[in-house]
CSV table of C-alpha atoms in Angstrom, one decimal:
chain,number,residue,atom,x,y,z
A,1,UNK,CA,30.7,-26.4,16.5
A,2,UNK,CA,27.0,-25.5,16.4
A,3,UNK,CA,26.1,-23.0,13.7
A,4,UNK,CA,24.7,-19.7,15.1
A,5,UNK,CA,21.9,-19.9,12.5
A,6,UNK,CA,20.2,-22.7,14.6
A,7,UNK,CA,19.4,-20.0,17.2
A,8,UNK,CA,16.8,-18.3,15.1
A,9,UNK,CA,13.8,-19.5,13.2
A,10,UNK,CA,13.5,-19.5,9.4
A,11,UNK,CA,9.7,-20.0,9.4
A,12,UNK,CA,9.1,-16.6,7.7
A,13,UNK,CA,12.2,-16.8,5.4
A,14,UNK,CA,12.0,-14.5,2.4
A,15,UNK,CA,14.3,-16.8,0.4
A,16,UNK,CA,11.7,-19.6,0.8
A,17,UNK,CA,8.9,-17.2,-0.1
A,18,UNK,CA,10.8,-16.0,-3.2
A,19,UNK,CA,11.4,-19.6,-4.3
A,20,UNK,CA,7.6,-20.2,-4.1
A,21,UNK,CA,7.3,-17.5,-6.8
A,22,UNK,CA,10.5,-18.4,-8.8
A,23,UNK,CA,11.5,-21.9,-7.9
A,24,UNK,CA,10.5,-23.8,-11.0
A,25,UNK,CA,12.6,-23.9,-14.2
A,26,UNK,CA,9.9,-22.6,-16.6
A,27,UNK,CA,9.3,-19.5,-14.5
A,28,UNK,CA,12.8,-18.3,-15.0
A,29,UNK,CA,12.7,-19.2,-18.6
A,30,UNK,CA,9.5,-17.1,-19.0
A,31,UNK,CA,11.2,-14.2,-17.3
A,32,UNK,CA,14.3,-14.6,-19.5
A,33,UNK,CA,12.0,-14.3,-22.5
A,34,UNK,CA,10.2,-11.2,-21.3
A,35,UNK,CA,13.6,-9.6,-20.4
A,36,UNK,CA,14.7,-10.5,-23.9
A,37,UNK,CA,11.6,-8.6,-25.3
A,38,UNK,CA,9.5,-11.7,-26.1
A,39,UNK,CA,6.2,-10.7,-24.6
A,40,UNK,CA,3.5,-12.6,-26.5
A,41,UNK,CA,2.3,-16.1,-25.5
A,42,UNK,CA,2.6,-17.8,-28.9
A,43,UNK,CA,6.1,-16.4,-29.4
A,44,UNK,CA,7.2,-17.7,-26.0
A,45,UNK,CA,5.7,-21.1,-26.6
A,46,UNK,CA,7.3,-21.6,-29.9
A,47,UNK,CA,10.7,-20.2,-28.9
A,48,UNK,CA,11.0,-22.2,-25.6
A,49,UNK,CA,9.0,-25.3,-26.2
A,50,UNK,CA,7.1,-24.8,-23.0
A,51,UNK,CA,3.9,-26.8,-23.0
A,52,UNK,CA,0.9,-24.6,-23.5
A,53,UNK,CA,-0.7,-25.3,-20.1
A,54,UNK,CA,2.6,-24.9,-18.2
A,55,UNK,CA,3.1,-21.5,-19.9
A,56,UNK,CA,-0.4,-20.5,-19.2
A,57,UNK,CA,0.1,-21.4,-15.5
A,58,UNK,CA,3.5,-19.7,-15.2
A,59,UNK,CA,2.3,-16.5,-16.8
A,60,UNK,CA,-0.9,-16.4,-14.6
A,61,UNK,CA,1.2,-17.0,-11.5
A,62,UNK,CA,3.7,-14.2,-12.4
A,63,UNK,CA,0.7,-11.8,-13.0
A,64,UNK,CA,-0.9,-12.8,-9.8
A,65,UNK,CA,2.4,-12.2,-7.9
A,66,UNK,CA,2.7,-8.8,-9.5
A,67,UNK,CA,5.9,-9.6,-11.4
A,68,UNK,CA,4.2,-9.2,-14.8
A,69,UNK,CA,1.2,-7.3,-16.0
A,70,UNK,CA,-1.0,-8.1,-19.0
A,71,UNK,CA,-1.2,-5.5,-21.7
A,72,UNK,CA,-3.9,-5.8,-24.4
A,73,UNK,CA,-3.0,-5.6,-28.1
A,74,UNK,CA,-4.8,-6.3,-31.3
A,75,UNK,CA,-3.5,-7.3,-34.7
A,76,UNK,CA,-5.7,-5.9,-37.6
A,77,UNK,CA,-8.6,-8.3,-38.2
A,78,UNK,CA,-7.9,-10.4,-35.1
A,79,UNK,CA,-9.3,-10.6,-31.6
A,80,UNK,CA,-7.8,-8.7,-28.6
A,81,UNK,CA,-4.9,-10.6,-27.1
A,82,UNK,CA,-2.5,-9.9,-24.3
A,83,UNK,CA,1.3,-9.5,-24.0
A,84,UNK,CA,3.2,-9.6,-20.8
A,85,UNK,CA,5.2,-6.7,-19.5
A,86,UNK,CA,7.5,-6.5,-16.5
A,87,UNK,CA,6.3,-4.5,-13.5
A,88,UNK,CA,8.7,-2.7,-11.2
A,89,UNK,CA,8.7,-5.9,-9.0
A,90,UNK,CA,9.6,-7.8,-12.2
A,91,UNK,CA,12.4,-5.5,-13.2
A,92,UNK,CA,13.9,-5.9,-9.7
A,93,UNK,CA,14.6,-9.6,-10.7
A,94,UNK,CA,17.1,-8.5,-13.4
A,95,UNK,CA,20.2,-9.0,-11.2
A,96,UNK,CA,18.9,-12.5,-10.3
A,97,UNK,CA,18.7,-13.5,-13.9
A,98,UNK,CA,22.1,-12.0,-14.7
A,99,UNK,CA,23.6,-13.9,-11.8
A,100,UNK,CA,22.0,-17.2,-12.9
A,101,UNK,CA,23.2,-16.5,-16.5
A,102,UNK,CA,26.8,-16.0,-15.2
A,103,UNK,CA,26.7,-19.1,-13.1
A,104,UNK,CA,25.3,-21.1,-16.0
A,105,UNK,CA,27.9,-19.7,-18.4
A,106,UNK,CA,30.7,-20.6,-15.9
A,107,UNK,CA,29.6,-24.2,-15.2
A,108,UNK,CA,27.1,-25.3,-17.9
A,109,UNK,CA,27.8,-23.6,-21.2
A,110,UNK,CA,28.5,-25.5,-24.4
A,111,UNK,CA,32.2,-25.5,-25.5
A,112,UNK,CA,31.4,-22.7,-28.0
A,113,UNK,CA,29.9,-20.6,-25.2
A,114,UNK,CA,26.6,-19.2,-24.1
A,115,UNK,CA,23.9,-18.3,-26.7
A,116,UNK,CA,23.1,-15.2,-24.6
A,117,UNK,CA,25.1,-12.4,-23.2
A,118,UNK,CA,24.1,-9.1,-21.7
A,119,UNK,CA,25.7,-5.8,-22.4
A,120,UNK,CA,25.4,-2.2,-21.3
A,121,UNK,CA,23.3,-0.2,-23.7
A,122,UNK,CA,25.5,2.9,-23.4
A,123,UNK,CA,29.0,1.4,-24.0
A,124,UNK,CA,28.4,-2.2,-25.0
A,125,UNK,CA,30.5,-3.7,-22.2
A,126,UNK,CA,29.4,-7.0,-20.6
A,127,UNK,CA,27.2,-6.6,-17.6
A,128,UNK,CA,27.7,-8.7,-14.5
A,129,UNK,CA,26.5,-8.7,-10.9
A,130,UNK,CA,28.7,-7.6,-8.1
A,131,UNK,CA,28.1,-7.8,-4.3
A,132,UNK,CA,28.9,-4.8,-2.1
A,133,UNK,CA,28.2,-4.1,1.6
A,134,UNK,CA,26.2,-1.0,2.4
A,135,UNK,CA,29.5,0.7,3.3
A,136,UNK,CA,30.5,0.2,-0.4
A,137,UNK,CA,33.2,-2.5,0.1
A,138,UNK,CA,33.2,-5.2,-2.7
A,139,UNK,CA,32.4,-8.7,-1.5
A,140,UNK,CA,34.2,-11.2,-3.7
A,141,UNK,CA,34.5,-14.2,-1.5
A,142,UNK,CA,31.3,-15.9,-0.1
A,143,UNK,CA,33.3,-16.7,3.1
A,144,UNK,CA,33.4,-13.0,3.8
A,145,UNK,CA,29.7,-12.9,4.3
A,146,UNK,CA,28.2,-14.0,7.6
A,147,UNK,CA,24.5,-14.9,8.1
A,148,UNK,CA,22.8,-13.2,11.0
A,149,UNK,CA,19.3,-12.7,12.2
A,150,UNK,CA,17.4,-10.0,10.4
A,151,UNK,CA,14.8,-7.7,11.9
A,152,UNK,CA,12.0,-10.2,11.4
A,153,UNK,CA,13.9,-13.1,13.0
A,154,UNK,CA,12.4,-15.0,15.8
A,155,UNK,CA,14.5,-16.9,18.4
A,156,UNK,CA,14.1,-20.6,18.5
């Protein structure tokens, strides 16, 4: 049986475009740090072990893509430096990181569990990602989702 997806082009696929921004390990690690409140270059470098040039490149790329913005700060007696803050585009990546965390916790965590969890500020309950269709129905089985051409699809 021939998959229907072969009938439309994926040349302008937004998944591929998103992965051009996010598709490298250190990029998601940098975003994890910023979401965790670690916003300064040296703190990120020491905490994660990311090589200096790699961190410089990832931060520059996220700023260029509008995911992070640079915010100046100055410690007394020191030169002006920058910390990195999420933009609205960056905050919209939060469900992605929560989903990646849940997947990692399920399949890759150490026996004692994950070193990170996320909770709701108001009640403290664990936070997780759920899928719903626009009619509000929960989608719990990936087999209940069908790929179909979107408004920007081009026939092959």
